[in-house]
């Protein structure tokens, strides 16, 4: 999870109204200490000022990335840990940071991998309220359109990139779920020898279209908290990653322009919290 603007100070409350005082609370809980392949975090934002504890309003959700492992790599333990966290923090939904189905995505909306990696593993009702997925590179090795059409009421993926806005006090939390594989230059090169990747890139929106949508959606939103969720990170523990630089070059100007609160990504198969302070 990346906080592009470092530690954000809480705004001073305006005279005559605690409704306008939104305190941002980041609660990050590692629920998968047993596997470096999977990660899950909980992100929680709450309206706190001037309210009794019984009246606190909050948006609380979990994020899991690089997770569709056919029940291997301790995914049942991760699901159980997520369930316990969901009970404690009353999480409302789950976001994915991509790589939903290894190794090669899914072939259609009834692919057995959907059950083997998801519905047969993440069975507890506390973590099956809503799932908002994003696409990763392994999803691009299969049929991306199939992931948009997985049946049922839990998996909600209306397009390759989309927005979700949630009420928080007298304001809101805006989440934008991005299609970062279509932005990565090297996949265009890989597509020269891989017909599945080529088809998925050919049927994707252009990078320009997606960036314009991100910019316009953030511009039009009055949300107090704005979060981007994608698969590929902008920053890593080392800075010479060409893919990270690729994504950073595209997203950082928009993030700076609209004062985005955080960018949540996967791909690295570990859990990092990176805070960038602009000097």
Tab-separated table of C-alpha atoms in Angstrom:
chain	number	residue	atom	x	y	z
A	1	UNK	CA	0.000	0.000	0.000
A	2	UNK	CA	1.505	3.282	-1.055
A	3	UNK	CA	0.674	6.645	0.471
A	4	UNK	CA	1.952	9.058	-2.165
A	5	UNK	CA	1.787	12.106	0.041
A	6	UNK	CA	3.403	10.803	3.211
A	7	UNK	CA	1.714	11.224	6.591
A	8	UNK	CA	-1.446	13.235	6.083
A	9	UNK	CA	-2.353	15.634	8.839
A	10	UNK	CA	-5.947	15.680	9.992
A	11	UNK	CA	-7.797	18.849	9.019
A	12	UNK	CA	-8.977	21.184	11.711
A	13	UNK	CA	-12.721	20.966	12.377
A	14	UNK	CA	-14.768	23.796	10.958
A	15	UNK	CA	-16.723	25.927	13.347
A	16	UNK	CA	-20.157	24.620	14.127
A	17	UNK	CA	-19.933	21.170	12.623
A	18	UNK	CA	-18.111	17.968	13.459
A	19	UNK	CA	-19.617	16.354	10.364
A	20	UNK	CA	-16.994	18.120	8.262
A	21	UNK	CA	-14.118	16.789	10.358
A	22	UNK	CA	-13.014	13.557	8.755
A	23	UNK	CA	-10.184	11.739	10.465
A	24	UNK	CA	-8.351	9.205	8.316
A	25	UNK	CA	-7.453	6.050	10.195
A	26	UNK	CA	-5.184	3.503	8.510
A	27	UNK	CA	-5.360	0.123	10.231
A	28	UNK	CA	-3.046	-2.298	8.431
A	29	UNK	CA	-3.114	-5.841	9.760
A	30	UNK	CA	-0.938	-8.599	8.315
A	31	UNK	CA	-3.126	-11.691	8.273
A	32	UNK	CA	-0.763	-13.867	6.297
A	33	UNK	CA	2.540	-14.098	8.105
A	34	UNK	CA	2.906	-17.717	6.998
A	35	UNK	CA	3.249	-17.142	3.260
A	36	UNK	CA	5.273	-14.694	1.210
A	37	UNK	CA	3.144	-15.413	-1.854
A	38	UNK	CA	-0.163	-14.080	-0.562
A	39	UNK	CA	-0.969	-10.977	1.369
A	40	UNK	CA	-4.089	-9.475	2.852
A	41	UNK	CA	-4.507	-6.140	4.570
A	42	UNK	CA	-7.351	-4.329	6.206
A	43	UNK	CA	-7.914	-0.672	5.452
A	44	UNK	CA	-10.201	1.299	7.706
A	45	UNK	CA	-11.395	4.891	7.566
A	46	UNK	CA	-13.668	6.369	10.194
A	47	UNK	CA	-15.489	9.558	11.124
A	48	UNK	CA	-14.419	10.027	14.717
A	49	UNK	CA	-14.527	13.615	15.880
A	50	UNK	CA	-17.342	14.750	18.120
A	51	UNK	CA	-19.177	11.448	18.121
A	52	UNK	CA	-19.769	8.811	20.763
A	53	UNK	CA	-17.993	5.551	20.005
A	54	UNK	CA	-21.345	3.890	19.389
A	55	UNK	CA	-22.009	6.344	16.535
A	56	UNK	CA	-18.698	6.126	14.701
A	57	UNK	CA	-19.180	5.708	10.964
A	58	UNK	CA	-16.544	3.756	9.116
A	59	UNK	CA	-15.565	2.145	5.867
A	60	UNK	CA	-13.581	-1.009	6.521
A	61	UNK	CA	-12.423	-3.472	3.888
A	62	UNK	CA	-9.760	-6.061	3.162
A	63	UNK	CA	-7.393	-6.331	0.219
A	64	UNK	CA	-5.874	-9.555	-1.043
A	65	UNK	CA	-3.425	-9.882	-3.910
A	66	UNK	CA	-1.759	-12.588	-5.985
A	67	UNK	CA	-4.079	-15.041	-4.350
A	68	UNK	CA	-5.755	-17.440	-6.813
A	69	UNK	CA	-3.557	-20.438	-5.980
A	70	UNK	CA	-5.956	-23.398	-6.296
A	71	UNK	CA	-6.061	-23.888	-2.539
A	72	UNK	CA	-2.269	-24.093	-2.223
A	73	UNK	CA	0.243	-21.760	-0.546
A	74	UNK	CA	-1.770	-21.615	2.692
A	75	UNK	CA	-4.810	-20.002	1.088
A	76	UNK	CA	-7.241	-21.789	3.459
A	77	UNK	CA	-5.313	-20.331	6.401
A	78	UNK	CA	-5.424	-16.914	4.764
A	79	UNK	CA	-9.180	-17.238	4.299
A	80	UNK	CA	-9.613	-18.176	7.956
A	81	UNK	CA	-7.460	-15.267	9.105
A	82	UNK	CA	-9.420	-12.893	6.890
A	83	UNK	CA	-12.625	-14.201	8.444
A	84	UNK	CA	-11.377	-13.463	11.968
A	85	UNK	CA	-10.320	-9.972	10.913
A	86	UNK	CA	-13.703	-9.432	9.257
A	87	UNK	CA	-15.473	-10.328	12.495
A	88	UNK	CA	-13.288	-8.026	14.580
A	89	UNK	CA	-13.310	-5.025	12.247
A	90	UNK	CA	-16.707	-5.564	10.615
A	91	UNK	CA	-15.223	-5.353	7.144
A	92	UNK	CA	-17.730	-4.641	4.424
A	93	UNK	CA	-16.052	-6.064	1.327
A	94	UNK	CA	-12.869	-7.479	-0.190
A	95	UNK	CA	-10.788	-5.891	-2.965
A	96	UNK	CA	-8.318	-7.882	-5.003
A	97	UNK	CA	-5.042	-6.479	-6.294
A	98	UNK	CA	-4.976	-8.839	-9.265
A	99	UNK	CA	-3.577	-12.232	-10.226
A	100	UNK	CA	-6.918	-13.727	-9.324
A	101	UNK	CA	-6.345	-17.068	-11.033
A	102	UNK	CA	-2.923	-18.670	-11.507
A	103	UNK	CA	-1.149	-19.573	-13.677
A	104	UNK	CA	-3.035	-18.654	-16.814
A	105	UNK	CA	-6.236	-16.936	-15.748
A	106	UNK	CA	-9.528	-18.601	-16.641
A	107	UNK	CA	-10.890	-19.718	-19.999
A	108	UNK	CA	-14.579	-18.931	-19.406
A	109	UNK	CA	-17.004	-17.849	-16.675
A	110	UNK	CA	-17.601	-21.449	-15.572
A	111	UNK	CA	-13.919	-22.435	-15.463
A	112	UNK	CA	-13.232	-24.951	-12.633
A	113	UNK	CA	-10.444	-22.674	-11.384
A	114	UNK	CA	-13.075	-20.268	-10.052
A	115	UNK	CA	-14.253	-22.867	-7.556
A	116	UNK	CA	-10.844	-24.404	-6.859
A	117	UNK	CA	-9.202	-21.056	-6.143
A	118	UNK	CA	-12.085	-18.990	-4.806
A	119	UNK	CA	-15.497	-20.357	-3.844
A	120	UNK	CA	-14.161	-23.626	-2.402
A	121	UNK	CA	-11.497	-21.788	-0.370
A	122	UNK	CA	-13.067	-18.497	0.730
A	123	UNK	CA	-16.266	-20.021	2.049
A	124	UNK	CA	-17.025	-18.013	5.173
A	125	UNK	CA	-19.973	-15.583	4.872
A	126	UNK	CA	-18.043	-12.820	6.665
A	127	UNK	CA	-15.708	-12.509	3.655
A	128	UNK	CA	-18.255	-13.229	0.939
A	129	UNK	CA	-20.325	-10.056	1.106
A	130	UNK	CA	-18.800	-8.364	-1.944
A	131	UNK	CA	-15.536	-8.799	-3.869
A	132	UNK	CA	-14.257	-5.988	-6.098
A	133	UNK	CA	-11.454	-7.428	-8.274
A	134	UNK	CA	-8.719	-5.897	-10.377
A	135	UNK	CA	-6.751	-7.635	-13.111
A	136	UNK	CA	-3.151	-8.832	-12.879
A	137	UNK	CA	-0.702	-10.103	-15.468
A	138	UNK	CA	-1.647	-13.744	-14.811
A	139	UNK	CA	-5.267	-12.884	-15.538
A	140	UNK	CA	-4.082	-11.507	-18.881
A	141	UNK	CA	-2.648	-14.931	-19.716
A	142	UNK	CA	-6.225	-16.248	-19.869
A	143	UNK	CA	-9.607	-14.830	-20.894
A	144	UNK	CA	-9.987	-11.423	-19.254
A	145	UNK	CA	-13.582	-11.023	-20.443
A	146	UNK	CA	-14.542	-14.179	-18.545
A	147	UNK	CA	-13.563	-12.572	-15.242
A	148	UNK	CA	-16.044	-9.786	-15.939
A	149	UNK	CA	-18.814	-12.383	-16.229
A	150	UNK	CA	-18.263	-14.667	-13.228
A	151	UNK	CA	-21.812	-15.448	-12.065
A	152	UNK	CA	-23.335	-14.618	-8.695
A	153	UNK	CA	-23.817	-11.561	-6.502
A	154	UNK	CA	-20.457	-11.565	-4.693
A	155	UNK	CA	-17.962	-11.035	-7.523
A	156	UNK	CA	-18.668	-7.550	-8.878
A	157	UNK	CA	-16.481	-6.498	-11.793
A	158	UNK	CA	-18.472	-4.358	-14.225
A	159	UNK	CA	-15.519	-3.530	-16.482
A	160	UNK	CA	-11.749	-3.809	-16.712
A	161	UNK	CA	-11.543	-0.604	-14.714
A	162	UNK	CA	-14.333	0.964	-12.685
A	163	UNK	CA	-15.219	3.137	-9.683
A	164	UNK	CA	-16.939	2.507	-6.370
A	165	UNK	CA	-18.004	5.311	-4.034
A	166	UNK	CA	-18.995	4.723	-0.397
A	167	UNK	CA	-20.676	7.135	1.978
A	168	UNK	CA	-18.587	8.198	4.988
A	169	UNK	CA	-20.199	10.770	7.279
A	170	UNK	CA	-21.109	13.810	5.210
A	171	UNK	CA	-18.525	12.878	2.583
A	172	UNK	CA	-17.434	9.689	0.843
A	173	UNK	CA	-14.611	7.295	0.010
A	174	UNK	CA	-13.854	6.851	-3.691
A	175	UNK	CA	-12.107	3.698	-4.911
A	176	UNK	CA	-10.888	3.367	-8.481
A	177	UNK	CA	-10.031	-0.150	-9.624
A	178	UNK	CA	-7.499	-0.007	-12.461
A	179	UNK	CA	-6.410	-2.230	-15.318
A	180	UNK	CA	-2.639	-1.856	-14.992
A	181	UNK	CA	-1.538	-4.785	-17.225
A	182	UNK	CA	-2.838	-2.884	-20.248
A	183	UNK	CA	-0.529	0.019	-19.280
A	184	UNK	CA	2.661	-2.044	-19.041
A	185	UNK	CA	4.851	-1.670	-22.111
A	186	UNK	CA	6.574	-5.057	-21.854
A	187	UNK	CA	3.295	-6.960	-22.208
A	188	UNK	CA	2.916	-5.417	-25.623
A	189	UNK	CA	6.226	-7.030	-26.540
A	190	UNK	CA	5.166	-10.358	-25.002
A	191	UNK	CA	1.950	-10.202	-27.055
A	192	UNK	CA	3.983	-10.583	-30.236
A	193	UNK	CA	4.459	-14.256	-29.312
A	194	UNK	CA	1.407	-14.881	-27.127
A	195	UNK	CA	-2.028	-14.800	-28.814
A	196	UNK	CA	-3.931	-14.688	-25.497
A	197	UNK	CA	-2.085	-11.627	-24.264
A	198	UNK	CA	-2.451	-10.057	-27.702
A	199	UNK	CA	-6.220	-10.631	-27.699
A	200	UNK	CA	-6.609	-9.193	-24.208
A	201	UNK	CA	-4.565	-6.114	-25.087
A	202	UNK	CA	-6.347	-5.663	-28.401
A	203	UNK	CA	-9.740	-5.687	-26.638
A	204	UNK	CA	-8.648	-3.422	-23.763
A	205	UNK	CA	-9.212	0.308	-23.578
A	206	UNK	CA	-6.169	2.305	-24.589
A	207	UNK	CA	-3.851	3.654	-21.919
A	208	UNK	CA	-4.874	7.174	-22.919
A	209	UNK	CA	-8.573	6.338	-22.465
A	210	UNK	CA	-7.993	4.813	-19.049
A	211	UNK	CA	-5.808	7.679	-17.829
A	212	UNK	CA	-8.381	10.189	-19.048
A	213	UNK	CA	-11.094	8.293	-17.186
A	214	UNK	CA	-9.026	8.257	-13.977
A	215	UNK	CA	-8.327	11.975	-14.276
A	216	UNK	CA	-11.954	12.875	-15.019
A	217	UNK	CA	-13.400	10.636	-12.301
A	218	UNK	CA	-11.093	12.074	-9.649
A	219	UNK	CA	-11.785	15.608	-10.874
A	220	UNK	CA	-15.545	15.169	-10.613
A	221	UNK	CA	-15.489	13.511	-7.191
A	222	UNK	CA	-15.913	15.399	-3.926
A	223	UNK	CA	-14.808	12.380	-1.860
A	224	UNK	CA	-12.595	13.162	1.116
A	225	UNK	CA	-10.613	9.950	0.590
A	226	UNK	CA	-9.531	8.781	-2.865
A	227	UNK	CA	-7.855	5.410	-3.331
A	228	UNK	CA	-6.515	3.717	-6.444
A	229	UNK	CA	-6.260	-0.078	-6.563
A	230	UNK	CA	-4.182	-1.778	-9.239
A	231	UNK	CA	-1.935	-4.774	-9.717
A	232	UNK	CA	1.442	-3.262	-10.544
A	233	UNK	CA	3.154	-1.031	-7.967
A	234	UNK	CA	4.554	2.416	-8.683
A	235	UNK	CA	7.288	2.097	-6.073
A	236	UNK	CA	9.199	-0.882	-4.736
A	237	UNK	CA	11.928	-1.547	-2.217
A	238	UNK	CA	14.306	-0.867	-5.083
A	239	UNK	CA	13.659	1.877	-7.641
A	240	UNK	CA	15.186	0.508	-10.843
A	241	UNK	CA	12.208	-1.641	-11.843
A	242	UNK	CA	11.183	-0.762	-15.382
A	243	UNK	CA	7.576	-1.841	-14.767
A	244	UNK	CA	7.285	0.273	-11.605
A	245	UNK	CA	8.802	3.241	-13.438
A	246	UNK	CA	6.335	2.631	-16.285
A	247	UNK	CA	3.340	2.751	-13.942
A	248	UNK	CA	4.779	5.630	-11.903
A	249	UNK	CA	5.286	7.786	-14.985
A	250	UNK	CA	1.638	7.311	-15.932
A	251	UNK	CA	-0.075	7.554	-12.541
A	252	UNK	CA	2.071	9.833	-10.377
A	253	UNK	CA	1.064	13.109	-12.131
A	254	UNK	CA	-2.636	12.252	-11.699
A	255	UNK	CA	-2.119	11.205	-8.081
A	256	UNK	CA	-0.331	14.471	-7.310
A	257	UNK	CA	-2.909	16.573	-9.146
A	258	UNK	CA	-5.870	15.129	-7.248
A	259	UNK	CA	-4.197	14.492	-3.863
A	260	UNK	CA	-4.955	10.783	-3.934
A	261	UNK	CA	-4.796	9.273	-0.448
A	262	UNK	CA	-3.215	5.929	-1.347
A	263	UNK	CA	-2.396	3.540	-4.146
A	264	UNK	CA	-2.820	-0.148	-3.283
A	265	UNK	CA	-1.054	-2.682	-5.504
A	266	UNK	CA	0.061	-6.304	-5.614
A	267	UNK	CA	2.498	-8.164	-7.890
A	268	UNK	CA	5.434	-8.249	-5.458
A	269	UNK	CA	4.257	-11.274	-3.413
A	270	UNK	CA	5.006	-9.520	-0.140
A	271	UNK	CA	3.553	-6.779	2.026
A	272	UNK	CA	5.065	-3.302	1.840
A	273	UNK	CA	3.887	0.058	3.185
A	274	UNK	CA	5.678	2.834	1.346
A	275	UNK	CA	5.267	6.497	2.209
A	276	UNK	CA	6.630	9.062	-0.225
A	277	UNK	CA	7.373	12.515	1.153
A	278	UNK	CA	7.737	15.205	-1.487
A	279	UNK	CA	10.508	17.654	-0.609
